[in-house]
Amino acid sequence: MVSYKRLTPEEVHFSGAALLDPDDSTDTDGKEVDPEQPLLPQSPRCSITVALLTLGGLIVVLSGVWLIGTIFWFHNPPSTEPHRLPPPAVAKSPNGTWLQPQSCSKIPEAWRFDCYPERGVVVTEEMCHARNCCFIQRSQAKTSGRNGVPWCFYTPDYPSYELVSIIDTEMGKVGKLLRNSKTYYPKDIDALQLEVLFEEDNRLRVKITDPNEKRYEVPIDVPVVQKRASNPSYTVDFIKEPFGLIVKRTQTGTVLLNTSIAPLFYADQFLQMSTSLPSRFIYGLGEHRSNFLHDVQWNTLTMWARDVPPMELTNLYGVHPFYLSVESDGIAHGFFMLNSNAMDVALQPAPALTWRMIGGILDFYIFLGPDPVSVIGQYLDVVGKPAMPIYWALGYHLCRWGYKSSNKTWNVVREMRNYGIPQDVQWNDIDYMDRALDFTYEPMNFSTLPDLVKDLHRHDQHYVMILDPGISSSQPSGSYWPFEEGKKRGIFINDSNGDILIGKVWPGVTAFPDFSNPDTHEWWYQNLQRFHDKVAFDGVWIDMNEPSNFFDGSLNGCPENELENPPYTPGILGGTLKAKTVCASARQKISSHYNIHSLYGLMEAKATESALRKITGKRPFIISRSTFPSQGKYSGHWLGDNRSQWKDLATSIPGMLTFNILGIPLIGADICGFGGSTTEELCVRWTQLGALYPFSRNHNSIDEQDQEPTAFSPAARTAMKEAILLRYSLFPYLYTLFHHAHISGHTVATPLLFQFPTDEKTYGIDKQFLWGKSLLVTPVLEAGQDYVVGYFPKGLWYDFHTGDSLVSRGEEIKLQAPMDKINLHLREGSIIPTQRPNTTLWVSSGQPLHLIASLSEDGVAKGDLYWDDGETLDSYETDQYAYVYFTVEKNTMTSEVLHNHEEATYITVETVSFYGVKAEPENVTVNSQEALFTYRDNKVLTVTDLGLNLSHNFTISWM
């Protein structure tokens, strides 16, 4: 145990409290540090006399320690020894205190790895030295913020594991690691197995496990590879002692992983591994509210699913331990830690990163890219590519908590129709339920709900309702089938005593379904089917599934044990694992809640997706609040309970971009904001941006002012209507982008750096984005602005609306942005399909196409269109689709049907516009027949009244 004393201000240090100034991140000599080389000189200066005395004292001390340790060894196996400090790394002074080596001061601040990462602990020199770590106190003048240069950090020779053997296998290598000294966390695992798997030429997997006892592993499906990569683009090297793993890119020699820079920990409830990073450009690591490009200045990101409105420096709804790192010249790699336990991911300006997890195993992948787009595709090859959404999922959605009746909900729908504003989906929040009970509707105020849903269907619209996982446990006996039947089948989460764990959510005291149990999936399906027989809903919104609990743990609290109070607790909001969720010690079918807490939303999404397939026979539509890797196979996501503020409008873009690289492209934020009351200007600007979210929903909170488009002035209403009509006109392009996400793992909302990876100016851009490769979106994100400044990578761009050209050298350009306009620009060399919009996608999707070709300087362009019936399950996999490829070169557009289907015969191409035709043609021919055309001064050629069937090849030429 560590003793505590009253401290002077100079002795006080909150671990990681000082915010490092940017100029402090380099060596004192201003030199860069080689991530492969030792950071310190290996021999501190001392006199011969002191050295001899120190050596003699060291021999005596070590001999005594060895003798006592040897005796103790036979009585207490290392794997179950109680918490003890490691033996000293260097000699002690004559008075018995730990003697800090001079080498500590040689470690550059940016390369100091925290030896005392516990939050809220006052770390003194005595406490630090008790862990045999260096202690150097920084100036108090530089302390500001929660994270900073650690005052307590590891020595360069801190004890770790030794690689005692390594052999070749069919898939790679297998090694044995041994630890010869204890750490400061209990239950060290002294012997480990190292498995290095050369799975693909651009994918490496490494597993470090306990060979003597099976440990929890994340239960998601990943590829099982039987054949070793034949030509890997990486090399793997090992450092024997202290153990280190180094992975390099073969082509450039860039070090992608180097674990030798800090000691490896592998205890029962504390796993830690550090690595250098090749650059400061790192993305991913969701879910957090932050910039798209993470800050590496002593920034710790905590992961443990939590119900909390989005805020900075806080663990939020989802957990995604994947990052994308951009190296030099636009080359990129990815890293995925397959672990679902609570964790901290600590970034520091070396640059370097440290993983700290409180359970499971070390199981990680490295993806070699070499470009950012390829990295994401390789990551999704492992966790699964996103589902192809049903067509109406890409329409405009309306929702609020607090319609308070089905008639009020119905009136909102009617008003939207009366004003001709497109709407595909109407939602209800929990106020539709009877006393907040799942699978019910309120019999008085929502008595007309079944009729409302029938009316939506008659108008080619759809209905989605919310479900929370908490099932009321306090209804009169025999009156509430979901609980009675669930109790009978034993499908609820149990407490550590084996009784149903009781928490509290909206309906009062509740039980929580255990979605890790296959029996729960059947029970969930039957509940959904029974409710669908009454209200024919089309999709499901699963909320509160972190899972959220108004109690900390349960009605009866939680036991005091190692699962509730682990030796190390990451920086979780609330300070404990049970904060506003169920007890970590709760029992589930496959493991303790301690291990699978952050999987709850994923498991509920899987159960819901399976149920909807059976109930509707169509592609399921599910939006989930809590997410985990592979979630995109089952659901989309929204960014949670934001507020009606300009800041929330702006932060929605980095959130949207992050989830696209995490494999969940069906993503958006609550348009106009959920909490608080919006303003007309904010709601107009948000509707313009939200119309270009992949998932577009206006959602409002209870007792706030109305914020559907019909609630505002005629000018604002018209601006919003035009933004939504713009979305509907772009549906063929958006649908094609989701097809590429589904089959290739591409992004829908795309960061600029993905298409311009050699332009470093794009690396931090998160106020603009692309749809796919071609359409640049530059929204207004501040109040009172009639212009916006956007960055345009080098090249030729065209105003989407007019075809006016813009040539950029790679620069920021000021754009006019009146209240009724959002700036869109087409990248040169693109062809995108658009469509005459209507008030629902069912009607719009049958309208004629308008193709827009934005020519490059040399007159070339290309694009494509994927088309199917919009709702059939597995359309692509069962060949029930059409795919058409368009090209322009040498003044000729060619349409080539690469895969045909009946659906394509229902669509015609009515108009084609060519942006960037340098001279007015003398004539235009369509399939060798002369056609009417127009040519404008801004070099736009338009051919109209074509009537070309999409299922047939065609050519359009001009001379």
PDB file of C-alpha atoms in Angstrom, residues 753-840:
ATOM      1  CA  LEU A 753      -7.648  14.020 -47.669  1.00  0.00           C
ATOM      2  CA  PHE A 754      -8.957  10.707 -49.049  1.00  0.00           C
ATOM      3  CA  GLN A 755      -9.080  12.108 -52.561  1.00  0.00           C
ATOM      4  CA  PHE A 756      -6.104  14.448 -52.196  1.00  0.00           C
ATOM      5  CA  PRO A 757      -3.727  12.521 -49.924  1.00  0.00           C
ATOM      6  CA  THR A 758      -0.599  14.318 -51.154  1.00  0.00           C
ATOM      7  CA  ASP A 759      -2.056  17.740 -50.294  1.00  0.00           C
ATOM      8  CA  GLU A 760      -1.273  18.212 -46.608  1.00  0.00           C
ATOM      9  CA  LYS A 761      -3.596  21.225 -46.465  1.00  0.00           C
ATOM     10  CA  THR A 762      -6.521  18.787 -46.634  1.00  0.00           C
ATOM     11  CA  TYR A 763      -5.414  16.755 -43.613  1.00  0.00           C
ATOM     12  CA  GLY A 764      -7.184  18.912 -41.040  1.00  0.00           C
ATOM     13  CA  ILE A 765     -10.219  19.976 -43.069  1.00  0.00           C
ATOM     14  CA  ASP A 766     -13.510  19.092 -41.372  1.00  0.00           C
ATOM     15  CA  LYS A 767     -15.695  22.062 -42.310  1.00  0.00           C
ATOM     16  CA  GLN A 768     -16.063  20.732 -45.846  1.00  0.00           C
ATOM     17  CA  PHE A 769     -16.494  17.240 -47.243  1.00  0.00           C
ATOM     18  CA  LEU A 770     -17.103  15.335 -50.443  1.00  0.00           C
ATOM     19  CA  TRP A 771     -19.890  13.040 -51.484  1.00  0.00           C
ATOM     20  CA  GLY A 772     -17.895  10.160 -52.892  1.00  0.00           C
ATOM     21  CA  LYS A 773     -15.060  11.404 -55.058  1.00  0.00           C
ATOM     22  CA  SER A 774     -16.838  14.125 -56.952  1.00  0.00           C
ATOM     23  CA  LEU A 775     -19.153  16.528 -55.119  1.00  0.00           C
ATOM     24  CA  LEU A 776     -17.583  19.112 -52.784  1.00  0.00           C
ATOM     25  CA  VAL A 777     -19.844  20.529 -50.046  1.00  0.00           C
ATOM     26  CA  THR A 778     -18.959  23.901 -48.490  1.00  0.00           C
ATOM     27  CA  PRO A 779     -21.658  24.831 -45.937  1.00  0.00           C
ATOM     28  CA  VAL A 780     -22.138  27.995 -43.886  1.00  0.00           C
ATOM     29  CA  LEU A 781     -21.411  27.135 -40.249  1.00  0.00           C
ATOM     30  CA  GLU A 782     -21.551  30.549 -38.559  1.00  0.00           C
ATOM     31  CA  ALA A 783     -24.333  33.010 -37.834  1.00  0.00           C
ATOM     32  CA  GLY A 784     -24.918  36.137 -39.873  1.00  0.00           C
ATOM     33  CA  GLN A 785     -22.817  35.123 -42.878  1.00  0.00           C
ATOM     34  CA  ASP A 786     -23.705  35.577 -46.543  1.00  0.00           C
ATOM     35  CA  TYR A 787     -20.435  34.108 -47.727  1.00  0.00           C
ATOM     36  CA  VAL A 788     -18.214  31.162 -46.840  1.00  0.00           C
ATOM     37  CA  VAL A 789     -14.516  30.479 -47.349  1.00  0.00           C
ATOM     38  CA  GLY A 790     -13.662  27.017 -48.613  1.00  0.00           C
ATOM     39  CA  TYR A 791     -10.486  25.221 -49.579  1.00  0.00           C
ATOM     40  CA  PHE A 792     -10.268  23.936 -53.149  1.00  0.00           C
ATOM     41  CA  PRO A 793      -7.524  21.421 -53.898  1.00  0.00           C
ATOM     42  CA  LYS A 794      -5.517  22.067 -57.016  1.00  0.00           C
ATOM     43  CA  GLY A 795      -7.480  21.535 -60.207  1.00  0.00           C
ATOM     44  CA  LEU A 796     -10.607  22.482 -62.097  1.00  0.00           C
ATOM     45  CA  TRP A 797     -13.949  22.728 -60.271  1.00  0.00           C
ATOM     46  CA  TYR A 798     -17.456  23.564 -61.459  1.00  0.00           C
ATOM     47  CA  ASP A 799     -20.360  25.162 -59.642  1.00  0.00           C
ATOM     48  CA  PHE A 800     -22.877  22.320 -59.424  1.00  0.00           C
ATOM     49  CA  HIS A 801     -25.867  24.604 -59.960  1.00  0.00           C
ATOM     50  CA  THR A 802     -24.580  26.697 -62.889  1.00  0.00           C
ATOM     51  CA  GLY A 803     -21.570  24.945 -64.406  1.00  0.00           C
ATOM     52  CA  ASP A 804     -19.352  27.991 -63.908  1.00  0.00           C
ATOM     53  CA  SER A 805     -15.715  26.884 -63.727  1.00  0.00           C
ATOM     54  CA  LEU A 806     -13.146  27.644 -61.065  1.00  0.00           C
ATOM     55  CA  VAL A 807      -9.429  26.925 -61.347  1.00  0.00           C
ATOM     56  CA  SER A 808      -7.601  26.462 -58.046  1.00  0.00           C
ATOM     57  CA  ARG A 809      -3.904  26.297 -57.291  1.00  0.00           C
ATOM     58  CA  GLY A 810      -4.743  24.627 -53.981  1.00  0.00           C
ATOM     59  CA  GLU A 811      -6.137  27.618 -52.109  1.00  0.00           C
ATOM     60  CA  GLU A 812      -8.964  29.035 -50.042  1.00  0.00           C
ATOM     61  CA  ILE A 813     -11.652  30.814 -52.046  1.00  0.00           C
ATOM     62  CA  LYS A 814     -14.443  33.091 -50.829  1.00  0.00           C
ATOM     63  CA  LEU A 815     -17.884  32.002 -52.068  1.00  0.00           C
ATOM     64  CA  GLN A 816     -21.171  33.867 -51.996  1.00  0.00           C
ATOM     65  CA  ALA A 817     -23.681  32.086 -49.757  1.00  0.00           C
ATOM     66  CA  PRO A 818     -27.052  33.813 -49.487  1.00  0.00           C
ATOM     67  CA  MET A 819     -29.603  32.229 -47.163  1.00  0.00           C
ATOM     68  CA  ASP A 820     -31.170  30.177 -49.936  1.00  0.00           C
ATOM     69  CA  LYS A 821     -27.951  28.535 -51.152  1.00  0.00           C
ATOM     70  CA  ILE A 822     -25.461  25.873 -50.132  1.00  0.00           C
ATOM     71  CA  ASN A 823     -22.299  25.772 -52.210  1.00  0.00           C
ATOM     72  CA  LEU A 824     -21.689  22.570 -54.152  1.00  0.00           C
ATOM     73  CA  HIS A 825     -18.884  22.051 -56.652  1.00  0.00           C
ATOM     74  CA  LEU A 826     -18.157  19.210 -59.032  1.00  0.00           C
ATOM     75  CA  ARG A 827     -14.635  17.936 -59.387  1.00  0.00           C
ATOM     76  CA  GLU A 828     -13.241  17.752 -62.893  1.00  0.00           C
ATOM     77  CA  GLY A 829     -13.426  14.375 -64.589  1.00  0.00           C
ATOM     78  CA  SER A 830     -16.719  13.308 -62.965  1.00  0.00           C
ATOM     79  CA  ILE A 831     -20.107  12.188 -64.215  1.00  0.00           C
ATOM     80  CA  ILE A 832     -22.928  12.052 -61.690  1.00  0.00           C
ATOM     81  CA  PRO A 833     -26.532  10.935 -62.226  1.00  0.00           C
ATOM     82  CA  THR A 834     -29.320  13.163 -60.903  1.00  0.00           C
ATOM     83  CA  GLN A 835     -33.078  12.887 -61.125  1.00  0.00           C
ATOM     84  CA  ARG A 836     -36.129  15.122 -61.277  1.00  0.00           C
ATOM     85  CA  PRO A 837     -37.149  15.299 -57.587  1.00  0.00           C
ATOM     86  CA  ASN A 838     -40.568  14.739 -56.074  1.00  0.00           C
ATOM     87  CA  THR A 839     -42.049  14.617 -52.592  1.00  0.00           C
ATOM     88  CA  THR A 840     -41.151  10.970 -51.907  1.00  0.00           C
TER      89      THR A 840
END
